[in-house]
Amino acid sequence: MPGAGVHRGAPLLLRCLITGTLCYAFTFTEEPAERAPKSDGYCSRILRAQGTKREGYQEFRLRVEGDPENYQPSSTYRVTLIASHPAYFRGFTVIALKEGKDGDKDEDYAGNFQIIDEEDTQFMTNCPPAVTESTPRRRTRIQVFWTAPPSGSGCVILKASIVQKKIIYFQDEGSLTKRMCEKEPLFGEATDKPLLDCCACGTAKYRVTFYGNWSEKIHPKDYPRRANHWSALIGASHSRNYVLWEYGGYSSDGVKQVAELGSPVKTEEEIRQKGDDVLTVIKMKAQWPAWQPLNVRAAPSAEFSVDRARHLMSFLTMMGPSPDWNVGLSAEDLCTKECGWVQKVIQDLIPWDAGTDSGVSYESPNKATIPQEKIRPLTSLDHPQSPFYDPEGGAITPVARVVVERIARKGEQCNIVPDNVDDIVADIAPEEKEEDDTPETCIYSNWSPWSACSSATCEKGKRMRQRMLKAQLDLSVPCPHTQDFQPCMGPGCSDEDASTCMMSEWITWSPCSASCGVGMRSRERYVKQFPEDGSICTLPTEETETCTVNEECSPNSCLVTEWGEWDPCSATCGQGMKRRERMVKTVPSDGSACEAEMVKVEKCMMPECHTIPCLLTPWSDWSDCSVTCGKGARTRSRQFKSPLELGECAEDLEQVEKCMLPECPMDCVVSEWTEWSECNKSCGKGHMLRTRMVKMEPQFGGNPCPETVQRKKCKLRKCNNSKSGSWRSMQVSPLSFQLLCSVTPSFMKPWSTWTECTKLCGGGIQERLITAKKRFKSSQLSSCKERKEIRACNVHPC
């Protein structure tokens, strides 16, 4: 992925791989990424480089999260390079290549990497598709994200090289190579565009599951840590006459409320007002926070039905906080060209803008878009402040994934192409559990006995069993759920126990036949498996019951819709609450208030809650002191072994304590030099002084103090010499005459006292003067005039 980041110079590891030599030293050269020369075939030479190979050597392993054999196009995976204890590595290279390609061309590379930790990994300067170490150091694990290539790319080879001490390992097969092929499309997948007319027969029931992938790890820029969430999801199965939302269209008032406020109330009202164009209203609860591991919180889901007239499915949910950003499906067609029903749809979702608010970041202030704009997908070039901004214009990493899976069909089916075996099995036994795929690194207790059924009647309920996660030996390998649920009914309700006749689940009740007064409604199920002895199933396949909608039907009556489905219980175990709603269809003609009840709330009971004490790993060794001398700190840590939701852990995960090493040497510290003093002579040769102060004496073996006083010579005009032979004009040297002047009381006055020091500390100056008693005519004696002496004082530090 050229241009994906700032690249540093290629480490010596790659040069070793190219030349086949064994190296230990590592060097880096700082080069601007835009100037890095592109070497023809550089990456391919890396791939062809032969280091030390050891068959069956499993110290090092390249692992893709989940260990998938196939990749989903454009999906993102975590790739980990692991060294088993006690092994380690200092350098590495990871690259992804299309199978059968040599790496000579850009199109030979598959997908692209994303850096997780810049202190550990970086893109390679001369081979941008590859990632390598940021700094050569001892390590046992690195992680990067890899986004799979688009559909049609074929099989992919992920390869890694390892440098351990002076040995290079590069394996074409085995634990440092991972081969994955593109996931094959499922039989009967949805058509690319909605069909104008659906030719399928009967009805089908689906379960839609929403997986939010919007997290700080995958979308780190400006991620809103405190308030991130998905709003309540709202949608419907509907006919082609109704549009919930679509690209290029305008948001309705209901869609605007979801996009800006996260409220589905208005949208649900709009959906229910569409009457026969809507078969099922789809609803899921809001998700706070936006992302949690699946072993902590199960992905939300909802069930809905489709028929020949209402074979499209749409929904939306808001990313919160955001200006007006959402994800969803629009008019997803579940009818196939072969007149059957789609078995499964998997779709990665990117956010789209509802066109009602002009904010550019998650927490931009409200700014209405006037006039309203059309709905459009967000792009990575929308605005530099956008959390999805990429100056290279790359694709936005999906923030969610939705899975729509058929769980039942009803009535005579008329698809021209017979179902394949997998399709038949999916209908016969949708509740069958897959084989236990618990990783060996997850140590569990045995399953507890099944709890009592949550339903005491013949309505469908749930029962639960639990197990405890005792230890997670490899934190990079996720451990599956610790709770297991199974559908059930109250005692004596299941006639199926007495025979081998297997029935489907009941399909949702049909709408009441009357919009006002008493009517009828029905629901149906069908035989999934007949008894082996060929006998007839005697269990009922249809149920009917009376229903009452709007008992008073006069013009002044308030007409309401039927009650919606009960929301899921608010608790996953123990007692909770559930609610259902209905909407006002027609207000009284006399303008009076509608007194009908719009919301019903009831208690609901889930299996008994069981808390399991959390498990902690032993404390790690204390880290090194944070300093090399003096006072510092050191830490140690431990981790959770069991999921947090199974018990409240108040124990600390990290401890910090002080540490003391020998005192650090402290060198002598002095001030700057003062200005040079005046010359101490008025003629001839003299000297000048400058000083500096000692701010801090040396301690604990530090460097001693340098000199604090400096002297330099100064030379002024020559002193006058007399040519007379008399006493007054006798010739003496200037120095002798200075002595004469200073020792002859008749010529000079005594020296004055020293002046006060110019500074109290840090180095100052004192002066004193001597002057002649009277003026002399002799040129030499006339030099016996005022003299000045200077000396340093108070040189001690302040």
XYZ file of N, CA and C in Angstrom, residues 365-450:
258
model
N -20.475 20.273 16.513
C -21.725 20.885 16.973
C -22.808 20.767 15.907
N -24.062 20.775 16.344
C -25.176 20.651 15.412
C -25.178 21.817 14.417
N -25.303 21.497 13.141
C -25.350 22.505 12.077
C -26.220 21.950 10.958
N -27.461 22.386 10.956
C -28.417 21.849 9.995
C -27.964 22.127 8.561
N -28.141 21.140 7.680
C -27.824 21.304 6.256
C -29.044 21.912 5.552
N -28.900 23.130 5.076
C -30.001 23.834 4.405
C -29.498 24.330 3.049
N -30.158 23.893 1.945
C -31.246 22.916 1.929
C -30.719 21.506 2.185
N -31.635 20.615 2.527
C -31.273 19.228 2.807
C -30.610 18.601 1.584
N -29.565 17.778 1.832
C -28.855 17.120 0.748
C -29.266 15.659 0.634
N -28.870 15.033 -0.459
C -29.211 13.641 -0.700
C -28.356 12.706 0.157
N -28.885 11.534 0.433
C -28.145 10.507 1.171
C -26.977 10.036 0.310
N -25.800 9.928 0.911
C -24.611 9.516 0.168
C -23.680 8.751 1.094
N -22.859 7.856 0.546
C -21.864 7.174 1.386
C -20.734 8.124 1.751
N -20.200 7.990 2.957
C -19.013 8.763 3.333
C -17.810 8.253 2.537
N -16.859 9.145 2.275
C -15.611 8.762 1.608
C -14.437 9.240 2.442
N -13.251 8.754 2.109
C -12.050 9.118 2.867
C -11.497 10.483 2.453
N -12.132 11.163 1.516
C -11.664 12.475 1.078
C -12.680 13.572 1.398
N -13.657 13.294 2.265
C -14.710 14.273 2.544
C -14.170 15.540 3.188
N -13.346 15.409 4.234
C -12.849 16.584 4.965
C -11.628 16.155 5.777
N -10.584 16.988 5.853
C -9.385 16.611 6.628
C -9.669 16.317 8.098
N -10.745 16.893 8.659
C -11.064 16.643 10.065
C -11.928 15.400 10.251
N -12.319 14.774 9.165
C -13.143 13.569 9.274
C -12.327 12.431 9.885
N -12.927 11.617 10.763
C -12.186 10.477 11.332
C -11.842 9.417 10.297
N -12.452 9.490 9.108
C -12.172 8.503 8.058
C -11.279 9.097 6.959
N -10.677 10.270 7.214
C -9.913 10.961 6.170
C -8.631 10.211 5.818
N -8.367 10.109 4.530
C -7.145 9.494 4.012
C -6.731 10.303 2.787
N -5.597 11.018 2.852
C -5.199 11.852 1.707
C -4.982 11.059 0.435
N -4.758 9.743 0.572
C -4.582 8.912 -0.617
C -5.925 8.459 -1.215
N -7.030 8.738 -0.499
C -8.344 8.367 -1.019
C -8.643 6.887 -0.930
N -8.048 6.186 0.022
C -8.291 4.745 0.157
C -9.697 4.445 0.640
N -10.070 3.175 0.580
C -11.404 2.757 1.011
C -11.535 2.861 2.531
N -12.728 3.201 3.004
C -12.999 3.250 4.434
C -13.132 1.821 4.957
N -12.461 1.543 6.060
C -12.585 0.227 6.679
C -14.004 0.053 7.209
N -14.668 -1.073 6.892
C -16.056 -1.264 7.356
C -16.179 -1.097 8.866
N -17.297 -0.531 9.297
C -17.553 -0.307 10.723
C -18.517 -1.350 11.286
N -19.121 -2.165 10.442
C -20.069 -3.174 10.919
C -20.235 -4.255 9.858
N -20.797 -5.365 10.281
C -21.138 -6.453 9.367
C -22.531 -6.968 9.750
N -23.338 -7.258 8.744
C -24.668 -7.800 8.986
C -24.767 -9.167 8.311
N -25.371 -10.109 9.030
C -25.584 -11.460 8.513
C -27.088 -11.723 8.524
N -27.640 -12.008 7.358
C -29.063 -12.353 7.219
C -29.122 -13.825 6.817
N -29.733 -14.661 7.664
C -29.717 -16.102 7.438
C -31.128 -16.662 7.514
N -31.480 -17.472 6.525
C -32.803 -18.085 6.516
C -32.865 -19.187 7.562
N -33.956 -19.178 8.369
C -34.078 -20.182 9.427
C -35.288 -21.086 9.211
N -36.214 -20.707 8.326
C -37.373 -21.569 8.074
C -38.072 -21.131 6.799
N -38.801 -22.075 6.186
C -39.667 -21.770 5.051
C -41.045 -22.367 5.312
N -42.068 -21.783 4.755
C -43.434 -22.227 5.007
C -44.185 -22.303 3.689
N -45.045 -23.275 3.589
C -45.872 -23.400 2.406
C -45.151 -24.110 1.274
N -45.877 -24.364 0.213
C -45.311 -25.052 -0.945
C -44.279 -24.169 -1.631
N -43.084 -24.721 -1.841
C -42.002 -23.977 -2.487
C -41.971 -24.323 -3.971
N -41.655 -23.327 -4.804
C -41.764 -23.538 -6.249
C -40.476 -23.221 -6.986
N -39.329 -23.263 -6.265
C -38.098 -22.936 -6.970
C -37.784 -23.986 -8.023
N -37.375 -23.499 -9.204
C -37.111 -24.371 -10.345
C -35.896 -25.251 -10.074
N -34.832 -24.665 -9.495
C -33.607 -25.406 -9.197
C -33.743 -26.024 -7.819
N -33.605 -27.351 -7.670
C -33.751 -27.980 -6.346
C -32.698 -27.450 -5.376
N -33.060 -27.490 -4.089
C -32.101 -27.094 -3.054
C -30.910 -28.034 -3.048
N -29.763 -27.492 -2.709
C -28.625 -28.381 -2.517
C -28.692 -28.983 -1.114
N -27.764 -29.889 -0.812
C -27.827 -30.607 0.459
C -27.714 -29.666 1.635
N -26.786 -28.713 1.554
C -26.608 -27.775 2.656
C -27.876 -26.994 2.914
N -28.576 -26.609 1.838
C -29.802 -25.845 1.964
C -30.870 -26.656 2.683
N -30.983 -27.948 2.331
C -31.982 -28.799 2.969
C -31.672 -28.967 4.450
N -30.403 -29.217 4.769
C -30.015 -29.394 6.159
C -30.289 -28.129 6.963
N -30.053 -26.945 6.356
C -30.291 -25.688 7.056
C -31.747 -25.555 7.450
N -32.669 -26.053 6.603
C -34.087 -25.989 6.943
C -34.486 -27.054 7.948
N -33.909 -28.239 7.816
C -34.319 -29.336 8.688
C -33.849 -29.111 10.114
N -32.628 -28.681 10.298
C -32.069 -28.580 11.652
C -31.333 -27.271 11.851
N -32.039 -26.127 11.858
C -31.341 -24.855 12.031
C -30.758 -24.675 13.414
N -31.265 -25.438 14.398
C -30.809 -25.248 15.760
C -29.644 -26.153 16.119
N -29.232 -27.042 15.183
C -28.147 -27.953 15.505
C -26.870 -27.189 15.820
N -26.183 -27.632 16.839
C -24.934 -27.002 17.246
C -23.781 -27.556 16.416
N -22.866 -26.711 16.093
C -21.680 -27.181 15.400
C -20.789 -27.940 16.373
N -19.853 -28.681 15.840
C -18.927 -29.409 16.693
C -18.138 -28.430 17.545
N -17.777 -28.902 18.737
C -17.052 -28.048 19.661
C -15.710 -27.645 19.062
N -15.531 -26.355 18.867
C -14.280 -25.856 18.288
C -13.476 -25.079 19.326
N -13.607 -25.476 20.603
C -12.891 -24.789 21.665
C -11.391 -24.925 21.466
N -10.656 -23.807 21.409
C -9.196 -23.898 21.241
C -8.546 -24.619 22.413
N -7.421 -25.245 22.141
C -6.712 -25.966 23.197
C -6.181 -25.029 24.266
N -6.058 -23.743 23.925
C -5.511 -22.780 24.894
C -6.561 -22.285 25.877
N -7.818 -22.705 25.733
C -8.896 -22.289 26.637
C -9.283 -23.472 27.529
N -9.102 -23.328 28.828
C -9.383 -24.393 29.784
C -10.692 -24.057 30.506
N -11.710 -24.933 30.340
C -13.034 -24.698 30.914
C -13.353 -25.759 31.967
N -14.326 -25.416 32.825
C -14.949 -26.422 33.680
C -15.993 -27.175 32.861
N -16.591 -28.207 33.430
C -17.675 -28.918 32.754
C -18.914 -28.033 32.704
N -19.811 -28.332 31.733
C -21.066 -27.586 31.650
C -21.915 -27.873 32.887
N -22.609 -26.849 33.390
C -23.570 -27.038 34.478
C -24.826 -27.711 33.930
N -25.695 -28.248 34.780
C -26.969 -28.802 34.300
C -27.813 -27.694 33.659
N -28.738 -28.090 32.749
C -29.634 -27.115 32.133
C -30.550 -26.524 33.202
